[in-house]
Amino acid sequence: MTAVSQIDSRGKLRHLLTTEGLGAELITDILDIADSFLPEDNQPPKKVPLLRGTTVVNLFFEPSTRTRTTFELAAKRLSADVLNMQMEHSSKNKGEDDLDTLFTLQAMGADVFVIRHPENGAAAYFAEHAAKHVAILNAGDGSHAHPTQALLDCFTIRRHKQKFAGLAVAIVGDVRHSRVAHSNIHALKALGVTDIRIIAPPPLMLEDPVGMGITPCNNLAEGIDGADVVMGLRLQHERMHHERLPSVAEYHRDFGLTPATLKNLKPDAIIMHPGPINRGVEIDPEVAYGPQSVILEQVRNGIAIRMAVMAMIAGAGNRAA
Ligand code: CP
């Protein structure tokens, strides 16, 4: 999938396209840098001058609430200049090609592009064609990858569990179409999680979970038994092609995270969801905002993780390379 390398010849992060192949050391470095940005009182990160003079462009060809705004906040807290493209009002509507949009913004002096796109592999495609000094950060490409979401998820898990080895992580829902799940599986495996369970009805299951070292399960109670982390996922209707799904009521009954379905969950298990949630489908509000939920912490941690990734990439001398 990835035609360009996201790691340079010195082993440094050049772009961030996927968590696949990142390795435990590099992921741990990112989590450690993110930790350094979080004040001890759990307030949002303070402003630092690390990226003064750098221009970050948010180029989102798909909707976003969390990722776009936390990238903007992260860039601003690093003192970068930030340009938020409104693609629905852009010259794309007059037929401009996506690459010509990239070249046009590069000509204005952009250094970092944060790109969300419906096509698998789009971030790698932009990285292949970008100027040498430019870094591409994948903010979600089709069902392929959402690396900063996985990194903030791992960061949130580490802050609660202080370790990865020995954890049981249950991912529930539409794993097949989920870039979040794919990126989390690569990152969690790299960090040493060996017990990853996927709980989904057959049309939403991964094609070859066993080949990936994942345990497939189509029973929620069995799948979450003894789990330390339960991660719910939204049904990605925008990426489905006439899958034969259960009705919403059946899906909610069998795979929804509800007070009833989670009644035997370990008391110290954490409940995660990348958002946006669909209330009453894959999760109930009592669970999403209940005592075991860390969903809003995930959102807040997204700022520190995105600061860490941008500091690592744009501050690591790439612009001089
Ligand atoms: N988790 C996530 O990517 O959310 P947004 O689509 O709101 O950015």
Tab-separated table of C-alpha atoms and ligand atoms in Angstrom:
chain	number	residue	atom	x	y	z
A	1	MET	CA	0.000	0.000	0.000
A	2	THR	CA	2.690	2.523	1.045
A	3	ALA	CA	4.848	3.452	-1.961
A	4	VAL	CA	7.091	5.889	-0.096
A	5	SER	CA	8.931	5.208	3.124
A	6	GLN	CA	7.693	7.043	6.181
A	7	ILE	CA	11.055	6.450	7.858
A	8	ASP	CA	14.195	8.187	6.544
A	9	SER	CA	17.686	6.709	6.132
A	10	ARG	CA	18.554	7.736	9.721
A	11	GLY	CA	15.555	5.829	11.080
A	12	LYS	CA	13.624	9.054	11.801
A	13	LEU	CA	9.966	9.607	11.064
A	14	ARG	CA	9.685	11.482	7.748
A	15	HIS	CA	5.918	11.215	7.172
A	16	LEU	CA	3.248	9.445	9.229
A	17	LEU	CA	1.191	7.254	6.904
A	18	THR	CA	0.459	4.111	8.913
A	19	THR	CA	1.347	2.432	12.208
A	20	GLU	CA	2.325	-0.695	10.256
A	21	GLY	CA	6.076	-1.208	10.628
A	22	LEU	CA	6.607	1.688	13.037
A	23	GLY	CA	8.145	-0.505	15.736
A	24	ALA	CA	7.868	-0.375	19.518
A	25	GLU	CA	10.815	1.993	19.987
A	26	LEU	CA	9.496	4.713	17.703
A	27	ILE	CA	5.924	4.393	19.018
A	28	THR	CA	7.200	4.568	22.596
A	29	ASP	CA	9.224	7.701	21.720
A	30	ILE	CA	6.044	9.349	20.403
A	31	LEU	CA	4.098	8.395	23.544
A	32	ASP	CA	6.919	9.692	25.760
A	33	ILE	CA	7.046	13.022	23.896
A	34	ALA	CA	3.264	13.304	24.203
A	35	ASP	CA	3.588	12.688	27.945
A	36	SER	CA	6.066	15.555	28.177
A	37	PHE	CA	3.458	17.926	26.682
A	38	LEU	CA	0.740	17.039	29.209
A	39	PRO	CA	0.823	19.083	32.422
A	40	GLU	CA	0.499	17.034	35.614
A	41	ASP	CA	-2.882	18.571	36.430
A	42	ASN	CA	-4.381	16.908	33.307
A	43	GLN	CA	-4.983	20.293	31.701
A	44	PRO	CA	-4.485	20.630	27.922
A	45	PRO	CA	-0.862	21.107	26.764
A	46	LYS	CA	0.707	24.560	27.129
A	47	LYS	CA	2.015	26.564	24.160
A	48	VAL	CA	5.686	26.007	23.208
A	49	PRO	CA	7.730	27.606	20.392
A	50	LEU	CA	8.949	24.374	18.720
A	51	LEU	CA	7.324	24.919	15.306
A	52	ARG	CA	7.535	28.715	15.038
A	53	GLY	CA	7.926	29.520	11.332
A	54	THR	CA	6.363	26.211	10.203
A	55	THR	CA	3.110	26.222	8.255
A	56	VAL	CA	0.688	23.338	8.805
A	57	VAL	CA	-2.219	22.808	6.382
A	58	ASN	CA	-5.293	20.801	7.357
A	59	LEU	CA	-6.548	19.284	4.089
A	60	PHE	CA	-9.659	17.253	4.853
A	61	PHE	CA	-11.567	15.700	1.950
A	62	GLU	CA	-13.903	13.956	4.445
A	63	PRO	CA	-15.740	15.362	7.484
A	64	SER	CA	-14.063	15.436	10.889
A	65	THR	CA	-14.682	16.974	14.292
A	66	ARG	CA	-11.961	15.566	16.571
A	67	THR	CA	-9.010	14.952	14.271
A	68	ARG	CA	-9.114	18.259	12.403
A	69	THR	CA	-9.595	20.430	15.464
A	70	THR	CA	-7.033	18.637	17.631
A	71	PHE	CA	-4.467	18.844	14.816
A	72	GLU	CA	-5.222	22.585	14.627
A	73	LEU	CA	-4.888	23.018	18.388
A	74	ALA	CA	-1.736	20.889	18.446
A	75	ALA	CA	-0.113	22.926	15.667
A	76	LYS	CA	-1.064	26.204	17.360
A	77	ARG	CA	0.299	25.006	20.712
A	78	LEU	CA	3.578	24.297	18.887
A	79	SER	CA	3.412	27.921	17.585
A	80	ALA	CA	3.007	26.883	13.928
A	81	ASP	CA	0.941	28.877	11.442
A	82	VAL	CA	-2.183	26.878	10.544
A	83	LEU	CA	-4.266	26.916	7.384
A	84	ASN	CA	-7.593	25.060	7.480
A	85	MET	CA	-8.808	24.315	3.972
A	86	GLN	CA	-12.594	24.275	3.559
A	87	MET	CA	-12.676	21.724	0.745
A	88	GLU	CA	-16.395	22.211	0.112
A	89	HIS	CA	-15.611	25.854	-0.782
A	90	SER	CA	-12.325	25.110	-2.601
A	91	SER	CA	-11.462	25.071	-6.289
A	92	LYS	CA	-11.853	21.284	-6.191
A	93	ASN	CA	-15.458	22.168	-7.000
A	94	LYS	CA	-14.203	23.758	-10.237
A	95	GLY	CA	-12.392	20.557	-11.192
A	96	GLU	CA	-8.995	21.109	-9.577
A	97	ASP	CA	-7.113	17.852	-9.056
A	98	ASP	CA	-6.105	16.954	-5.488
A	99	LEU	CA	-2.412	17.017	-6.437
A	100	ASP	CA	-2.773	20.494	-7.943
A	101	THR	CA	-4.283	21.594	-4.626
A	102	LEU	CA	-1.190	20.184	-2.875
A	103	PHE	CA	1.208	21.931	-5.298
A	104	THR	CA	-0.679	25.221	-4.947
A	105	LEU	CA	-0.483	25.162	-1.149
A	106	GLN	CA	3.159	24.087	-1.269
A	107	ALA	CA	3.856	27.177	-3.405
A	108	MET	CA	2.496	29.274	-0.515
A	109	GLY	CA	5.154	27.783	1.795
A	110	ALA	CA	3.303	24.943	3.507
A	111	ASP	CA	5.603	22.531	5.337
A	112	VAL	CA	3.222	19.951	6.832
A	113	PHE	CA	-0.012	18.620	5.358
A	114	VAL	CA	-2.526	16.821	7.531
A	115	ILE	CA	-4.643	14.877	5.060
A	116	ARG	CA	-7.919	13.005	5.411
A	117	HIS	CA	-9.222	11.354	2.263
A	118	PRO	CA	-11.823	8.681	1.385
A	119	GLU	CA	-9.378	6.677	-0.774
A	120	ASN	CA	-7.136	3.967	0.721
A	121	GLY	CA	-3.520	4.954	0.069
A	122	ALA	CA	-4.242	8.659	-0.517
A	123	ALA	CA	-1.769	9.860	2.123
A	124	ALA	CA	1.032	7.781	0.581
A	125	TYR	CA	0.110	9.151	-2.852
A	126	PHE	CA	0.422	12.721	-1.589
A	127	ALA	CA	3.726	11.853	0.124
A	128	GLU	CA	5.043	10.411	-3.138
A	129	HIS	CA	4.316	13.655	-4.991
A	130	ALA	CA	5.024	16.244	-2.291
A	131	ALA	CA	8.103	18.493	-2.336
A	132	LYS	CA	11.173	17.134	-0.545
A	133	HIS	CA	10.824	19.401	2.482
A	134	VAL	CA	7.111	18.609	2.988
A	135	ALA	CA	5.789	16.095	5.537
A	136	ILE	CA	2.466	14.298	5.088
A	137	LEU	CA	0.473	13.189	8.122
A	138	ASN	CA	-2.326	10.726	7.468
A	139	ALA	CA	-5.487	11.817	9.280
A	140	GLY	CA	-7.425	8.813	7.910
A	141	ASP	CA	-7.413	7.311	4.388
A	142	GLY	CA	-10.428	5.183	3.517
A	143	SER	CA	-10.515	2.015	5.586
A	144	HIS	CA	-6.706	1.749	5.485
A	145	ALA	CA	-5.139	3.699	8.354
A	146	HIS	CA	-5.656	6.384	10.996
A	147	PRO	CA	-2.266	6.360	12.691
A	148	THR	CA	-2.627	9.303	15.076
A	149	GLN	CA	-5.918	7.855	16.374
A	150	ALA	CA	-4.154	4.567	17.147
A	151	LEU	CA	-1.264	6.399	18.803
A	152	LEU	CA	-3.604	8.410	21.022
A	153	ASP	CA	-5.480	5.213	21.847
A	154	CYS	CA	-2.223	3.483	22.864
A	155	PHE	CA	-1.254	6.589	24.833
A	156	THR	CA	-4.587	6.499	26.685
A	157	ILE	CA	-4.195	2.775	27.401
A	158	ARG	CA	-0.657	3.302	28.726
A	159	ARG	CA	-1.772	6.135	31.013
A	160	HIS	CA	-4.378	3.825	32.562
A	161	LYS	CA	-2.623	0.464	32.531
A	162	GLN	CA	1.080	1.502	32.640
A	163	LYS	CA	1.950	-1.447	30.373
A	164	PHE	CA	0.969	-3.301	27.202
A	165	ALA	CA	2.300	-6.834	27.755
A	166	GLY	CA	-0.339	-9.086	29.275
A	167	LEU	CA	-3.310	-6.869	28.384
A	168	ALA	CA	-6.420	-8.278	26.726
A	169	VAL	CA	-7.919	-5.816	24.220
A	170	ALA	CA	-11.380	-6.409	22.738
A	171	ILE	CA	-12.326	-4.422	19.623
A	172	VAL	CA	-16.077	-4.513	19.020
A	173	GLY	CA	-18.002	-3.637	15.873
A	174	ASP	CA	-17.267	-2.771	12.276
A	175	VAL	CA	-13.628	-3.799	12.211
A	176	ARG	CA	-13.634	-4.634	8.517
A	177	HIS	CA	-14.178	-1.024	7.402
A	178	SER	CA	-12.359	0.632	10.298
A	179	ARG	CA	-9.043	2.401	9.677
A	180	VAL	CA	-8.918	2.945	13.442
A	181	ALA	CA	-9.024	-0.799	14.116
A	182	HIS	CA	-6.407	-1.583	11.467
A	183	SER	CA	-4.007	1.023	12.862
A	184	ASN	CA	-4.644	-0.050	16.452
A	185	ILE	CA	-3.975	-3.705	15.666
A	186	HIS	CA	-0.557	-2.859	14.159
A	187	ALA	CA	0.369	-0.507	17.008
A	188	LEU	CA	-0.838	-2.774	19.832
A	189	LYS	CA	0.959	-5.784	18.370
A	190	ALA	CA	4.173	-3.759	18.026
A	191	LEU	CA	3.865	-2.726	21.680
A	192	GLY	CA	3.531	-6.333	22.827
A	193	VAL	CA	-0.224	-6.936	23.169
A	194	THR	CA	-0.747	-10.577	22.223
A	195	ASP	CA	-4.393	-10.985	23.282
A	196	ILE	CA	-6.402	-8.949	20.753
A	197	ARG	CA	-9.990	-10.069	20.188
A	198	ILE	CA	-12.261	-8.873	17.403
A	199	ILE	CA	-15.972	-9.109	18.130
A	200	ALA	CA	-18.190	-8.581	15.101
A	201	PRO	CA	-20.923	-10.194	13.005
A	202	PRO	CA	-19.490	-12.025	9.936
A	203	PRO	CA	-19.994	-9.171	7.387
A	204	LEU	CA	-17.974	-6.802	9.602
A	205	MET	CA	-15.199	-9.236	10.565
A	206	LEU	CA	-11.616	-8.946	9.272
A	207	GLU	CA	-10.894	-11.197	6.273
A	208	ASP	CA	-8.149	-13.219	7.974
A	209	PRO	CA	-8.057	-12.429	11.705
A	210	VAL	CA	-6.283	-15.663	12.653
A	211	GLY	CA	-3.582	-15.015	10.045
A	212	MET	CA	-3.062	-11.630	11.700
A	213	GLY	CA	-2.743	-13.223	15.138
A	214	ILE	CA	-6.157	-11.912	16.221
A	215	THR	CA	-8.894	-13.910	17.948
A	216	PRO	CA	-12.248	-13.604	16.107
A	217	CYS	CA	-15.455	-13.866	18.101
A	218	ASN	CA	-19.118	-13.260	17.300
A	219	ASN	CA	-20.368	-13.309	20.882
A	220	LEU	CA	-19.906	-10.085	22.873
A	221	ALA	CA	-20.071	-11.665	26.350
A	222	GLU	CA	-17.372	-14.219	25.434
A	223	GLY	CA	-15.228	-11.649	23.645
A	224	ILE	CA	-15.068	-9.180	26.532
A	225	ASP	CA	-14.588	-11.840	29.222
A	226	GLY	CA	-11.456	-10.815	31.160
A	227	ALA	CA	-10.743	-7.887	28.819
A	228	ASP	CA	-8.743	-4.936	30.157
A	229	VAL	CA	-9.735	-2.657	27.306
A	230	VAL	CA	-12.975	-2.633	25.299
A	231	MET	CA	-12.928	-0.481	22.182
A	232	GLY	CA	-16.237	0.179	20.422
A	233	LEU	CA	-16.416	1.171	16.775
A	234	ARG	CA	-18.992	2.997	14.670
A	235	LEU	CA	-20.709	1.240	11.750
A	236	GLN	CA	-18.877	2.789	8.768
A	237	HIS	CA	-21.880	2.945	6.420
A	238	GLU	CA	-19.964	5.244	4.066
A	239	ARG	CA	-17.511	2.394	3.301
A	240	MET	CA	-20.026	-0.445	2.992
A	241	HIS	CA	-21.114	-2.108	-0.258
A	242	HIS	CA	-24.496	-3.795	0.300
A	243	GLU	CA	-23.296	-5.892	3.279
A	244	ARG	CA	-26.081	-8.012	4.786
A	245	LEU	CA	-26.196	-6.464	8.224
A	246	PRO	CA	-28.459	-7.216	11.184
A	247	SER	CA	-31.130	-4.578	11.867
A	248	VAL	CA	-30.085	-1.691	14.135
A	249	ALA	CA	-32.138	-3.235	16.973
A	250	GLU	CA	-30.470	-6.645	16.539
A	251	TYR	CA	-27.032	-5.090	16.221
A	252	HIS	CA	-27.556	-3.013	19.366
A	253	ARG	CA	-28.827	-6.069	21.258
A	254	ASP	CA	-25.964	-8.371	20.181
A	255	PHE	CA	-22.970	-6.026	19.751
A	256	GLY	CA	-23.952	-2.729	21.420
A	257	LEU	CA	-21.975	-1.609	24.487
A	258	THR	CA	-24.794	-1.168	27.012
A	259	PRO	CA	-25.093	-1.452	30.811
A	260	ALA	CA	-26.683	-4.891	30.240
A	261	THR	CA	-24.109	-6.310	27.781
A	262	LEU	CA	-21.196	-5.016	29.905
A	263	LYS	CA	-22.541	-6.243	33.263
A	264	ASN	CA	-19.716	-8.789	33.669
A	265	LEU	CA	-16.929	-6.488	32.467
A	266	LYS	CA	-13.887	-6.364	34.751
A	267	PRO	CA	-14.355	-3.430	37.155
A	268	ASP	CA	-10.995	-1.915	36.150
A	269	ALA	CA	-11.501	-2.343	32.403
A	270	ILE	CA	-11.552	0.854	30.366
A	271	ILE	CA	-14.077	1.573	27.616
A	272	MET	CA	-12.841	3.383	24.526
A	273	HIS	CA	-14.338	4.671	21.285
A	274	PRO	CA	-12.624	6.848	18.663
A	275	GLY	CA	-15.828	8.841	18.078
A	276	PRO	CA	-18.101	9.952	16.674
A	277	ILE	CA	-20.433	7.673	18.634
A	278	ASN	CA	-23.849	6.662	17.377
A	279	ARG	CA	-25.977	6.567	20.537
A	280	GLY	CA	-28.197	3.532	20.788
A	281	VAL	CA	-26.390	1.699	17.978
A	282	GLU	CA	-22.866	0.600	18.993
A	283	ILE	CA	-22.877	2.278	22.405
A	284	ASP	CA	-25.329	3.734	24.908
A	285	PRO	CA	-24.732	7.190	26.435
A	286	GLU	CA	-24.733	5.651	29.966
A	287	VAL	CA	-21.658	3.672	28.885
A	288	ALA	CA	-20.017	6.392	26.769
A	289	TYR	CA	-20.174	8.823	29.710
A	290	GLY	CA	-20.045	6.213	32.494
A	291	PRO	CA	-17.307	5.652	35.085
A	292	GLN	CA	-15.271	3.197	32.992
A	293	SER	CA	-15.295	5.320	29.838
A	294	VAL	CA	-12.114	7.150	28.766
A	295	ILE	CA	-13.618	8.470	25.523
A	296	LEU	CA	-13.203	12.161	26.354
A	297	GLU	CA	-9.675	11.492	27.625
A	298	GLN	CA	-8.936	10.036	24.200
A	299	VAL	CA	-10.073	13.319	22.653
A	300	ARG	CA	-7.898	15.384	24.988
A	301	ASN	CA	-4.911	13.066	24.537
A	302	GLY	CA	-5.222	13.589	20.786
A	303	ILE	CA	-3.779	17.088	21.200
A	304	ALA	CA	-0.630	15.852	22.960
A	305	ILE	CA	-0.121	12.957	20.519
A	306	ARG	CA	-0.529	15.216	17.476
A	307	MET	CA	1.873	17.719	19.037
A	308	ALA	CA	4.360	14.882	19.564
A	309	VAL	CA	4.087	13.638	15.977
A	310	MET	CA	4.450	17.122	14.492
A	311	ALA	CA	7.317	18.000	16.821
A	312	MET	CA	9.075	14.785	15.878
A	313	ILE	CA	8.590	15.224	12.136
A	314	ALA	CA	8.745	18.943	11.521
A	315	GLY	CA	11.158	19.657	14.305
A	316	ALA	CA	13.593	16.872	13.471
A	317	GLY	CA	15.413	18.735	10.723
A	318	ASN	CA	13.338	17.513	7.803
A	319	ARG	CA	12.922	21.046	6.498
A	320	ALA	CA	16.690	21.372	6.175
A	321	ALA	CA	17.043	17.939	4.547
B	1	CP	N1	-11.931	9.696	15.627
B	1	CP	C1	-12.059	10.496	14.550
B	1	CP	O1	-11.325	10.378	13.556
B	1	CP	O2	-13.052	11.426	14.682
B	1	CP	P1	-13.380	12.567	13.623
B	1	CP	O3	-13.918	11.894	12.388
B	1	CP	O4	-14.370	13.463	14.302
B	1	CP	O5	-12.085	13.265	13.301
